[in-house]
Amino acid sequence: MRLVIARCSVDYEGRLRAHLPLATRLLVVKADGSVLVHSDGGSYKPLNWMSPPAVLRAVEPDEDDREAGVESVWRVQNAKSDDRLIVRIHETIHDSTHELGVDPGLIKDGVEADLQRLLAEQIDTLGAGFSLVRREYMTAIGPVDILARDAEGRTVAIELKRRGDIDGVEQLTRYLELMNRDPLLAPVRGIFAAQKIKPQARTLATDRGIECVTLDYDQMRGVDDSASRLF
Amino acid sequence: MRLVIARCSVDYEGRLRAHLPLATRLLVVKADGSVLVHSDGGSYKPLNWMSPPAVLRAVEPDEDDREAGVESVWRVQNAKSDDRLIVRIHETIHDSTHELGVDPGLIKDGVEADLQRLLAEQIDTLGAGFSLVRREYMTAIGPVDILARDAEGRTVAIELKRRGDIDGVEQLTRYLELMNRDPLLAPVRGIFAAQKIKPQARTLATDRGIECVTLDYDQMRGVDDSASRLF
DNA sequence: TTCTATATTTCGTCA
DNA sequence: TGACGAAGTATAGAA
């Protein structure tokens, strides 16, 4: 990994075109040829970048660039597409290279899969007398997150999201439409469950006869003590 | 901006929990307190991070950590939420700090807004006799990208996407449903326009009586010569 | 390889 | 400030 602090301007051409005027920035060159251009603020997204695999070639500036004060030009070309990044370096303030080795990678807990496991275990939080049929119930158009049965024995299709957006409602609607054509399952109740449900999504769901439930992941994790043994 | 290359382990706790085992990584500390943890590969997304605004406190390792070989512990706390990142540093390989100043920011060309402007100007590429009513036509459930009228005077709702995906078709379907209830507008034609339309999206659109049009941005930009004056 | 769904999404815009 | 849609989305998993 190479770290460079430099006064530079940057141009990207590919899926769109983008330009960064001259300023001092951090340039990170990774082992796979990818390049990140970071400013001293904002969040983790670089101002501009090149995705791997890519090849960096440092070339001599042409006459115009040299007159404008350009010291060196990086041409970063993606190996699989036409995307390219051009960095014009006017002044190098820092330049160092380091061996990092391969990273063992990230271990996560609390993503949708964990929510799904917890909700399946605590299915009666959705209503007294609820019982689990199965998780990831396959249909012709994709898997329903959780299939359950309510106290009256009616089939319940549950769509689970961390953030309840409008497209989650659309997804559940498609499943319900399909499942209600199956005389063995119909009539099927729909429940849209999420940690937070957007007003638009709630309106659409209600309009289509889908119930909305907001989940408290911390509380659900508290009930299940296996989570505390993870780390 | 502070750059540190260190052998470290990292734990995040907040919206989820995540753990990075001991390895050599790049740590970037920005002026707003945000922290990025990068490996020497992958793309621009860090393995782990803290969003701004945040405060970094370096604390002494406790006895257990010290026995495990921890040299220093960073506690990074988000200033607006409960999110926190803990970096346990076992060995510091590089540590430097640099003044970058404020960045002038990125100038983009070729995003959906540019496509929309061009298509509005060249609305007759969708059909002879088409005329523009207005861009971003507001409805109760959101803005229709472009509203136009065809040669027969019929209202046309146009949904514009860079990439024509299935949810774009769903979006346009919702608009059409709503607008067709309005006797002043009905019947409303729907056109799904994108630089590339996925087969599934095309099938769904056609099934719902929505026309599909693929756009050539380079050609459209060629017609409008103001684009060439951008940089 | 391609498609699909998720994301500690981030980022802008508009009410 | 919050909601909503776009992103050079990235990324992981399944078909």
Short mmCIF file of C-alpha atoms (C1' of nucleotides) in Angstrom, two decimals:
data_model
loop_
_atom_site.label_atom_id
_atom_site.label_comp_id
_atom_site.label_asym_id
_atom_site.label_seq_id
_atom_site.Cartn_x
_atom_site.Cartn_y
_atom_site.Cartn_z
CA MET A 1 0.00 0.00 0.00
CA ARG A 2 1.32 3.38 -1.03
CA LEU A 3 0.28 6.58 0.74
CA VAL A 4 0.77 9.93 -0.94
CA ILE A 5 -0.19 13.37 0.29
CA ALA A 6 -0.12 15.71 -2.68
CA ARG A 7 -1.48 18.88 -4.21
CA CYS A 8 -3.29 17.49 -7.21
CA SER A 9 -6.22 17.71 -9.60
CA VAL A 10 -8.15 14.59 -10.57
CA ASP A 11 -10.30 13.63 -13.56
CA TYR A 12 -12.48 10.55 -13.89
CA GLU A 13 -13.97 9.32 -17.12
CA GLY A 14 -16.12 6.22 -17.35
CA ARG A 15 -19.72 5.72 -16.41
CA LEU A 16 -19.76 9.50 -15.97
CA ARG A 17 -17.21 12.27 -15.96
CA ALA A 18 -16.02 14.03 -12.83
CA HIS A 19 -13.40 16.64 -12.06
CA LEU A 20 -11.60 17.68 -8.87
CA PRO A 21 -9.87 21.07 -8.90
CA LEU A 22 -6.36 21.52 -7.50
CA ALA A 23 -6.12 20.92 -3.73
CA THR A 24 -4.14 18.94 -1.19
CA ARG A 25 -5.46 15.39 -0.75
CA LEU A 26 -4.61 11.86 0.37
CA LEU A 27 -3.98 9.35 -2.42
CA VAL A 28 -4.05 5.65 -1.47
CA VAL A 29 -2.76 3.08 -3.95
CA LYS A 30 -3.66 -0.47 -2.98
CA ALA A 31 -1.95 -3.69 -3.98
CA ASP A 32 -4.65 -4.52 -6.52
CA GLY A 33 -4.05 -1.24 -8.36
CA SER A 34 -7.13 0.50 -6.95
CA VAL A 35 -6.77 4.16 -6.01
CA LEU A 36 -8.64 6.28 -3.47
CA VAL A 37 -8.65 10.08 -3.38
CA HIS A 38 -9.65 11.36 0.07
CA SER A 39 -10.14 14.82 1.51
CA ASP A 40 -9.82 15.61 5.21
CA GLY A 41 -13.55 15.28 5.86
CA GLY A 42 -16.74 13.67 4.74
CA SER A 43 -17.33 10.05 5.46
CA TYR A 44 -15.75 6.92 4.13
CA LYS A 45 -16.55 7.58 0.48
CA PRO A 46 -13.58 8.97 -1.42
CA LEU A 47 -13.97 12.12 -3.50
CA ASN A 48 -12.91 10.05 -6.48
CA TRP A 49 -11.50 6.58 -6.93
CA MET A 50 -10.68 3.66 -9.25
CA SER A 51 -12.02 0.20 -8.52
CA PRO A 52 -9.83 -2.89 -8.77
CA PRO A 53 -8.43 -4.49 -10.79
CA ALA A 54 -6.54 -1.51 -12.16
CA VAL A 55 -3.11 -0.51 -13.38
CA LEU A 56 -1.33 2.70 -12.41
CA ARG A 57 1.16 4.21 -14.85
CA ALA A 58 3.11 7.34 -13.90
CA VAL A 59 3.81 9.31 -17.09
CA GLU A 60 5.65 12.51 -17.89
CA PRO A 61 3.38 15.58 -18.01
CA ASP A 62 2.90 17.08 -21.48
CA GLU A 63 4.01 20.64 -22.22
CA ASP A 64 0.72 22.28 -21.22
CA ASP A 65 0.64 20.39 -17.92
CA ARG A 66 4.28 21.20 -17.19
CA GLU A 67 3.65 24.90 -17.74
CA ALA A 68 0.69 24.66 -15.36
CA GLY A 69 3.04 23.30 -12.72
CA VAL A 70 2.32 19.59 -13.00
CA GLU A 71 5.14 17.48 -11.60
CA SER A 72 3.83 14.03 -12.50
CA VAL A 73 0.73 12.43 -14.05
CA TRP A 74 -0.85 9.16 -12.90
CA ARG A 75 -2.94 7.29 -15.43
CA VAL A 76 -5.03 4.69 -13.64
CA GLN A 77 -6.83 2.34 -16.02
CA ASN A 78 -9.38 -0.24 -14.93
CA ALA A 79 -8.43 -3.67 -16.26
CA LYS A 80 -11.99 -4.75 -17.03
CA SER A 81 -13.72 -1.60 -18.23
CA ASP A 82 -12.97 1.69 -19.96
CA ASP A 83 -12.98 3.60 -16.67
CA ARG A 84 -9.92 5.70 -16.11
CA LEU A 85 -8.66 8.13 -13.52
CA ILE A 86 -6.07 10.80 -14.20
CA VAL A 87 -4.23 12.42 -11.29
CA ARG A 88 -2.13 15.50 -12.01
CA ILE A 89 0.35 15.96 -9.17
CA HIS A 90 1.62 19.48 -8.62
CA GLU A 91 3.48 18.87 -5.37
CA THR A 92 4.25 15.76 -3.33
CA ILE A 93 4.16 16.37 0.43
CA HIS A 94 4.44 12.78 1.61
CA ASP A 95 5.10 9.45 -0.10
CA SER A 96 5.52 6.12 1.70
CA THR A 97 4.93 2.44 0.91
CA HIS A 98 4.01 -0.32 3.36
CA GLU A 99 3.56 -4.09 3.32
CA LEU A 100 0.22 -5.06 4.84
CA GLY A 101 -0.46 -8.67 3.86
CA VAL A 102 -3.85 -10.29 3.43
CA ASP A 103 -6.66 -9.27 5.78
CA PRO A 104 -8.63 -11.96 7.67
CA GLY A 105 -11.83 -9.99 7.05
CA LEU A 106 -14.81 -8.75 9.02
CA ILE A 107 -17.14 -10.69 11.31
CA LYS A 108 -20.65 -9.20 11.58
CA ASP A 109 -23.63 -9.65 13.86
CA GLY A 110 -26.93 -7.85 13.60
CA VAL A 111 -27.66 -7.90 9.89
CA GLU A 112 -30.97 -9.05 8.40
CA ALA A 113 -30.05 -12.72 8.75
CA ASP A 114 -29.66 -12.31 12.53
CA LEU A 115 -32.92 -10.41 12.81
CA GLN A 116 -34.62 -13.20 10.86
CA ARG A 117 -33.22 -15.90 13.13
CA LEU A 118 -34.36 -14.02 16.23
CA LEU A 119 -37.83 -13.30 14.87
CA ALA A 120 -38.26 -16.94 13.84
CA GLU A 121 -37.36 -17.99 17.40
CA GLN A 122 -39.67 -15.38 18.91
CA ILE A 123 -42.45 -15.60 16.33
CA ASP A 124 -45.14 -15.05 18.99
CA THR A 125 -44.02 -11.41 19.32
CA LEU A 126 -46.07 -10.89 16.15
CA GLY A 127 -49.22 -12.20 17.82
CA ALA A 128 -50.43 -14.71 20.38
CA GLY A 129 -50.73 -18.21 18.97
CA PHE A 130 -48.37 -17.62 16.05
CA SER A 131 -46.25 -20.62 15.00
CA LEU A 132 -43.33 -20.84 12.61
CA VAL A 133 -43.77 -22.81 9.40
CA ARG A 134 -40.31 -22.09 7.98
CA ARG A 135 -37.73 -19.44 7.14
CA GLU A 136 -36.82 -18.63 3.51
CA TYR A 137 -39.98 -20.29 2.15
CA MET A 138 -39.34 -20.68 -1.58
CA THR A 139 -41.83 -19.49 -4.16
CA ALA A 140 -41.52 -19.26 -7.93
CA ILE A 141 -40.47 -15.60 -7.69
CA GLY A 142 -38.13 -15.85 -4.71
CA PRO A 143 -37.98 -16.72 -1.02
CA VAL A 144 -40.48 -15.34 1.52
CA ASP A 145 -38.44 -14.36 4.60
CA ILE A 146 -40.66 -16.12 7.12
CA LEU A 147 -43.79 -18.22 6.68
CA ALA A 148 -45.95 -18.68 9.79
CA ARG A 149 -49.43 -19.62 10.90
CA ASP A 150 -51.64 -17.44 13.09
CA ALA A 151 -53.91 -18.52 15.96
CA GLU A 152 -56.75 -19.19 13.48
CA GLY A 153 -54.49 -21.42 11.38
CA ARG A 154 -54.19 -18.89 8.58
CA THR A 155 -50.97 -18.69 6.58
CA VAL A 156 -48.91 -15.55 7.29
CA ALA A 157 -46.16 -14.29 4.96
CA ILE A 158 -43.64 -12.04 6.74
CA GLU A 159 -41.26 -9.72 4.92
CA LEU A 160 -38.40 -8.64 7.14
CA LYS A 161 -36.25 -5.54 6.67
CA ARG A 162 -33.83 -3.57 8.76
CA ARG A 163 -35.24 -0.40 7.18
CA GLY A 164 -38.86 -0.57 6.04
CA ASP A 165 -38.87 1.06 2.62
CA ILE A 166 -41.45 1.12 -0.13
CA ASP A 167 -39.76 -1.57 -2.21
CA GLY A 168 -40.05 -4.00 0.69
CA VAL A 169 -43.81 -3.53 0.50
CA GLU A 170 -43.72 -4.12 -3.26
CA GLN A 171 -41.76 -7.31 -2.71
CA LEU A 172 -44.24 -8.64 -0.16
CA THR A 173 -47.14 -7.65 -2.41
CA ARG A 174 -45.74 -9.79 -5.22
CA TYR A 175 -45.37 -12.78 -2.88
CA LEU A 176 -48.89 -12.37 -1.50
CA GLU A 177 -50.37 -12.08 -4.99
CA LEU A 178 -48.69 -15.33 -6.03
CA MET A 179 -49.41 -17.26 -2.84
CA ASN A 180 -53.06 -16.24 -2.79
CA ARG A 181 -53.47 -18.01 -6.14
CA ASP A 182 -52.52 -21.27 -4.41
CA PRO A 183 -55.71 -22.80 -2.93
CA LEU A 184 -53.63 -24.74 -0.39
CA LEU A 185 -52.28 -21.53 1.11
CA ALA A 186 -54.97 -18.88 0.44
CA PRO A 187 -56.02 -16.70 2.11
CA VAL A 188 -52.54 -15.46 3.09
CA ARG A 189 -52.01 -12.67 5.62
CA GLY A 190 -49.09 -10.29 5.05
CA ILE A 191 -46.91 -8.72 7.73
CA PHE A 192 -44.21 -6.15 7.01
CA ALA A 193 -41.72 -6.14 9.88
CA ALA A 194 -38.77 -3.76 10.23
CA GLN A 195 -36.73 -1.86 12.80
CA LYS A 196 -38.06 1.36 11.31
CA ILE A 197 -40.86 1.81 8.77
CA LYS A 198 -40.96 4.87 6.52
CA PRO A 199 -44.31 6.73 6.41
CA GLN A 200 -44.75 6.17 2.66
CA ALA A 201 -44.11 2.46 3.06
CA ARG A 202 -46.56 2.24 5.95
CA THR A 203 -49.25 4.05 3.94
CA LEU A 204 -48.79 1.78 0.93
CA ALA A 205 -48.77 -1.36 3.08
CA THR A 206 -51.91 -0.38 4.98
CA ASP A 207 -53.62 0.50 1.69
CA ARG A 208 -52.93 -3.05 0.51
CA GLY A 209 -54.09 -4.72 3.71
CA ILE A 210 -50.58 -5.51 4.90
CA GLU A 211 -49.92 -5.14 8.62
CA CYS A 212 -46.85 -3.23 9.81
CA VAL A 213 -44.76 -4.21 12.84
CA THR A 214 -41.69 -2.38 14.12
CA LEU A 215 -39.07 -4.56 15.81
CA ASP A 216 -36.71 -3.74 18.67
CA TYR A 217 -33.53 -5.64 17.80
CA ASP A 218 -31.80 -4.89 21.11
CA GLN A 219 -34.75 -6.25 23.05
CA MET A 220 -34.98 -9.32 20.82
CA ARG A 221 -31.26 -9.92 21.24
CA GLY A 222 -31.69 -9.54 24.99
CA VAL A 223 -34.26 -12.33 25.03
CA ASP A 224 -31.88 -14.59 23.14
CA ASP A 225 -28.66 -14.79 25.19
CA SER A 226 -26.64 -16.62 22.54
CA ALA A 227 -25.81 -13.25 21.00
CA SER A 228 -23.72 -12.29 24.02
CA ARG A 229 -21.43 -15.26 23.45
CA LEU A 230 -20.35 -14.15 19.98
CA PHE A 231 -17.18 -12.23 20.81
CA MET B 1 -5.37 14.17 8.67
CA ARG B 2 -3.47 11.48 10.53
CA LEU B 3 -2.21 8.33 8.81
CA VAL B 4 -1.28 5.30 10.87
CA ILE B 5 -0.11 1.90 9.69
CA ALA B 6 -0.52 -0.51 12.57
CA ARG B 7 -1.05 -4.08 13.60
CA CYS B 8 -4.44 -3.83 15.25
CA SER B 9 -7.80 -5.43 16.02
CA VAL B 10 -10.99 -3.42 15.65
CA ASP B 11 -14.47 -3.68 17.18
CA TYR B 12 -17.55 -1.73 16.14
CA GLU B 13 -20.71 -1.50 18.17
CA GLY B 14 -23.71 0.49 17.06
CA ARG B 15 -26.30 -0.30 14.45
CA LEU B 16 -24.68 -3.73 14.43
CA ARG B 17 -21.61 -5.30 15.95
CA ALA B 18 -18.53 -6.19 13.95
CA HIS B 19 -15.07 -7.49 14.74
CA LEU B 20 -11.75 -7.42 12.87
CA PRO B 21 -9.06 -9.86 14.05
CA LEU B 22 -5.45 -8.76 14.49
CA ALA B 23 -3.74 -7.75 11.24
CA THR B 24 -1.75 -4.90 9.71
CA ARG B 25 -3.98 -2.12 8.36
CA LEU B 26 -4.17 1.55 7.40
CA LEU B 27 -5.95 3.81 9.89
CA VAL B 28 -7.02 7.25 8.63
CA VAL B 29 -8.15 9.86 11.17
CA LYS B 30 -9.83 12.84 9.52
CA ALA B 31 -10.20 16.36 10.87
CA ASP B 32 -13.86 15.79 11.75
CA GLY B 33 -12.92 12.83 13.99
CA SER B 34 -14.04 10.19 11.51
CA VAL B 35 -11.88 7.08 11.22
CA LEU B 36 -11.36 4.68 8.30
CA VAL B 37 -9.82 1.20 8.63
CA HIS B 38 -8.51 0.00 5.27
CA SER B 39 -6.86 -3.21 4.13
CA ASP B 40 -4.56 -3.43 1.10
CA GLY B 41 -7.34 -4.54 -1.23
CA GLY B 42 -11.03 -4.46 -1.89
CA SER B 43 -12.51 -1.29 -3.15
CA TYR B 44 -13.17 2.07 -1.60
CA LYS B 45 -15.27 0.83 1.29
CA PRO B 46 -13.26 0.48 4.49
CA LEU B 47 -13.32 -2.77 6.47
CA ASN B 48 -14.63 -0.75 9.39
CA TRP B 49 -15.13 2.95 10.07
CA MET B 50 -16.67 5.68 12.18
CA SER B 51 -18.77 8.39 10.58
CA PRO B 52 -18.36 12.04 11.51
CA PRO B 53 -18.81 13.85 13.76
CA ALA B 54 -16.77 11.74 16.16
CA VAL B 55 -14.20 12.08 18.92
CA LEU B 56 -11.08 9.93 19.21
CA ARG B 57 -9.65 9.29 22.68
CA ALA B 58 -6.43 7.30 23.08
CA VAL B 59 -6.58 5.45 26.40
CA GLU B 60 -4.24 3.16 28.30
CA PRO B 61 -4.88 -0.56 27.67
CA ASP B 62 -6.29 -2.46 30.64
CA GLU B 63 -4.38 -5.35 32.19
CA ASP B 64 -5.88 -8.05 29.94
CA ASP B 65 -5.14 -6.03 26.80
CA ARG B 66 -1.61 -5.27 27.94
CA GLU B 67 -0.91 -8.96 28.51
CA ALA B 68 -2.26 -9.66 25.03
CA GLY B 69 0.30 -7.24 23.66
CA VAL B 70 -1.85 -4.14 23.17
CA GLU B 71 0.22 -0.96 23.05
CA SER B 72 -2.59 1.58 22.88
CA VAL B 73 -6.39 1.68 22.63
CA TRP B 74 -8.39 4.16 20.56
CA ARG B 75 -11.96 4.82 21.62
CA VAL B 76 -13.80 6.55 18.80
CA GLN B 77 -17.25 7.75 19.82
CA ASN B 78 -19.78 9.22 17.43
CA ALA B 79 -20.97 12.61 18.68
CA LYS B 80 -24.60 12.14 17.62
CA SER B 81 -25.30 8.44 18.21
CA ASP B 82 -24.21 5.54 20.39
CA ASP B 83 -21.97 4.14 17.67
CA ARG B 84 -18.44 3.47 18.81
CA LEU B 85 -15.30 2.00 17.35
CA ILE B 86 -12.52 0.50 19.42
CA VAL B 87 -9.06 0.02 17.89
CA ARG B 88 -6.53 -2.03 19.81
CA ILE B 89 -3.05 -1.21 18.52
CA HIS B 90 -0.41 -3.88 18.99
CA GLU B 91 2.34 -2.27 16.93
CA THR B 92 2.67 1.07 15.16
CA ILE B 93 4.56 0.88 11.88
CA HIS B 94 3.94 4.39 10.62
CA ASP B 95 2.36 7.53 12.09
CA SER B 96 2.22 10.91 10.35
CA THR B 97 -0.06 13.96 10.41
CA HIS B 98 -0.73 16.37 7.54
CA GLU B 99 -2.60 19.62 6.97
CA LEU B 100 -4.92 19.35 3.99
CA GLY B 101 -7.31 22.29 4.17
CA VAL B 102 -10.83 22.41 2.81
CA ASP B 103 -11.56 20.62 -0.46
CA PRO B 104 -13.29 22.49 -3.30
CA GLY B 105 -15.34 19.36 -4.03
CA LEU B 106 -16.31 17.28 -7.03
CA ILE B 107 -17.86 18.44 -10.30
CA LYS B 108 -19.95 15.76 -12.03
CA ASP B 109 -21.43 15.34 -15.49
CA GLY B 110 -23.52 12.46 -16.72
CA VAL B 111 -25.76 11.74 -13.74
CA GLU B 112 -29.52 11.32 -13.99
CA ALA B 113 -30.11 15.07 -13.74
CA ASP B 114 -28.00 15.66 -16.88
CA LEU B 115 -29.80 12.91 -18.76
CA GLN B 116 -33.11 14.43 -17.73
CA ARG B 117 -32.13 17.90 -18.91
CA LEU B 118 -30.97 16.54 -22.29
CA LEU B 119 -34.05 14.40 -22.79
CA ALA B 120 -36.34 17.30 -21.91
CA GLU B 121 -34.55 19.42 -24.53
CA GLN B 122 -34.72 16.63 -27.11
CA ILE B 123 -38.13 15.28 -26.17
CA ASP B 124 -38.99 14.50 -29.81
CA THR B 125 -36.44 11.64 -29.78
CA LEU B 126 -39.20 9.72 -27.99
CA GLY B 127 -41.61 10.23 -30.88
CA ALA B 128 -42.56 12.72 -33.57
CA GLY B 129 -44.82 15.47 -32.31
CA PHE B 130 -43.88 15.05 -28.62
CA SER B 131 -43.85 18.22 -26.55
CA LEU B 132 -42.56 18.85 -23.02
CA VAL B 133 -45.08 19.69 -20.30
CA ARG B 134 -42.57 19.87 -17.44
CA ARG B 135 -39.74 18.12 -15.60
CA GLU B 136 -40.17 16.81 -12.05
CA TYR B 137 -43.98 16.95 -12.26
CA MET B 138 -45.16 16.62 -8.66
CA THR B 139 -47.79 14.07 -7.67
CA ALA B 140 -49.02 13.05 -4.24
CA ILE B 141 -46.61 10.12 -4.16
CA GLY B 142 -43.56 11.83 -5.61
CA PRO B 143 -42.23 13.57 -8.73
CA VAL B 144 -42.62 12.13 -12.22
CA ASP B 145 -39.27 12.67 -13.98
CA ILE B 146 -40.74 14.13 -17.18
CA LEU B 147 -44.34 14.85 -18.19
CA ALA B 148 -44.96 15.30 -21.92
CA ARG B 149 -47.72 15.23 -24.52
CA ASP B 150 -47.69 13.05 -27.63
CA ALA B 151 -48.80 13.96 -31.17
CA GLU B 152 -52.40 13.01 -30.33
CA GLY B 153 -52.35 15.27 -27.28
CA ARG B 154 -52.23 12.38 -24.82
CA THR B 155 -50.38 12.81 -21.53
CA VAL B 156 -47.11 10.84 -21.32
CA ALA B 157 -45.34 10.07 -18.03
CA ILE B 158 -41.65 9.32 -18.50
CA GLU B 159 -39.53 7.59 -15.88
CA LEU B 160 -35.86 8.10 -16.49
CA LYS B 161 -33.06 5.91 -15.19
CA ARG B 162 -29.40 5.48 -15.90
CA ARG B 163 -29.89 1.75 -15.33
CA GLY B 164 -33.32 0.34 -16.16
CA ASP B 165 -34.13 -1.97 -13.29
CA ILE B 166 -37.33 -3.62 -12.15
CA ASP B 167 -37.99 -1.10 -9.37
CA GLY B 168 -37.96 1.72 -11.92
CA VAL B 169 -40.89 -0.01 -13.63
CA GLU B 170 -42.66 -0.37 -10.27
CA GLN B 171 -42.12 3.32 -9.62
CA LEU B 172 -43.60 4.35 -12.98
CA THR B 173 -46.50 1.91 -12.47
CA ARG B 174 -47.41 3.66 -9.20
CA TYR B 175 -47.36 7.07 -10.90
CA LEU B 176 -49.47 5.83 -13.83
CA GLU B 177 -52.00 4.24 -11.49
CA LEU B 178 -52.42 7.49 -9.59
CA MET B 179 -52.47 9.77 -12.62
CA ASN B 180 -54.98 7.62 -14.47
CA ARG B 181 -57.43 8.27 -11.64
CA ASP B 182 -57.28 11.99 -12.54
CA PRO B 183 -59.87 12.65 -15.30
CA LEU B 184 -57.94 15.74 -16.41
CA LEU B 185 -54.89 13.62 -17.23
CA ALA B 186 -56.25 10.14 -18.08
CA PRO B 187 -55.50 8.20 -20.14
CA VAL B 188 -51.76 8.51 -19.41
CA ARG B 189 -49.13 6.78 -21.53
CA GLY B 190 -46.01 5.47 -19.76
CA ILE B 191 -42.49 5.44 -21.15
CA PHE B 192 -39.55 3.84 -19.34
CA ALA B 193 -36.33 5.39 -20.63
CA ALA B 194 -32.83 4.30 -19.63
CA GLN B 195 -29.31 3.92 -20.99
CA LYS B 196 -29.65 0.17 -20.51
CA ILE B 197 -32.79 -1.81 -19.68
CA LYS B 198 -32.56 -5.21 -17.96
CA PRO B 199 -34.52 -8.00 -19.69
CA GLN B 200 -36.69 -8.61 -16.61
CA ALA B 201 -37.56 -4.93 -16.37
CA ARG B 202 -38.42 -4.81 -20.08
CA THR B 203 -40.69 -7.84 -19.75
CA LEU B 204 -42.54 -6.40 -16.77
CA ALA B 205 -42.91 -3.01 -18.44
CA THR B 206 -44.25 -4.48 -21.68
CA ASP B 207 -46.64 -6.65 -19.70
CA ARG B 208 -48.05 -3.50 -18.11
CA GLY B 209 -48.34 -1.59 -21.36
CA ILE B 210 -45.32 0.60 -20.65
CA GLU B 211 -43.05 1.40 -23.58
CA CYS B 212 -39.29 0.99 -23.23
CA VAL B 213 -36.73 3.30 -24.81
CA THR B 214 -32.96 2.99 -24.52
CA LEU B 215 -31.04 6.27 -24.62
CA ASP B 216 -27.60 7.00 -26.03
CA TYR B 217 -26.17 9.61 -23.67
CA ASP B 218 -23.08 10.29 -25.77
CA GLN B 219 -25.22 10.93 -28.83
CA MET B 220 -27.62 13.14 -26.87
CA ARG B 221 -24.67 15.08 -25.47
CA GLY B 222 -23.34 15.41 -29.00
CA VAL B 223 -26.55 17.12 -30.11
CA ASP B 224 -26.31 19.55 -27.21
CA ASP B 225 -22.92 21.25 -27.59
CA SER B 226 -23.05 22.97 -24.19
CA ALA B 227 -21.74 19.77 -22.62
CA SER B 228 -18.40 20.13 -24.37
CA ARG B 229 -17.82 23.45 -22.62
CA LEU B 230 -18.01 21.92 -19.15
CA PHE B 231 -14.32 21.35 -18.40
"C1'" DT C 1 -21.09 -15.37 -14.73
"C1'" DT C 2 -25.17 -13.00 -13.94
"C1'" DC C 3 -28.82 -11.72 -11.15
"C1'" DT C 4 -30.79 -10.36 -6.64
"C1'" DA C 5 -31.13 -8.27 -2.26
"C1'" DT C 6 -28.65 -5.92 1.52
"C1'" DA C 7 -26.01 -1.95 3.47
"C1'" DT C 8 -23.08 0.69 10.05
"C1'" DT C 9 -24.84 2.33 2.82
"C1'" DT C 10 -23.49 7.88 1.66
"C1'" DC C 11 -25.05 11.92 -0.62
"C1'" DG C 12 -27.97 15.36 -2.42
"C1'" DT C 13 -32.46 17.76 -2.60
"C1'" DC C 14 -36.67 19.31 -1.24
"C1'" DA C 15 -40.54 19.80 1.86
"C1'" DT D 1 -34.62 18.52 10.27
"C1'" DG D 2 -36.52 14.45 8.12
"C1'" DA D 3 -37.97 12.02 4.18
"C1'" DC D 4 -37.07 10.42 -0.30
"C1'" DG D 5 -34.45 9.02 -4.38
"C1'" DA D 6 -29.90 8.35 -6.78
"C1'" DA D 7 -25.20 6.33 -6.69
"C1'" DG D 8 -19.23 5.53 -11.12
"C1'" DT D 9 -23.38 2.82 -5.42
"C1'" DA D 10 -20.29 -1.77 -3.14
"C1'" DT D 11 -20.85 -6.38 -1.57
"C1'" DA D 12 -22.33 -10.96 -0.63
"C1'" DG D 13 -24.98 -14.89 -1.91
"C1'" DA D 14 -27.69 -17.69 -5.11
"C1'" DA D 15 -29.04 -19.35 -9.62
#
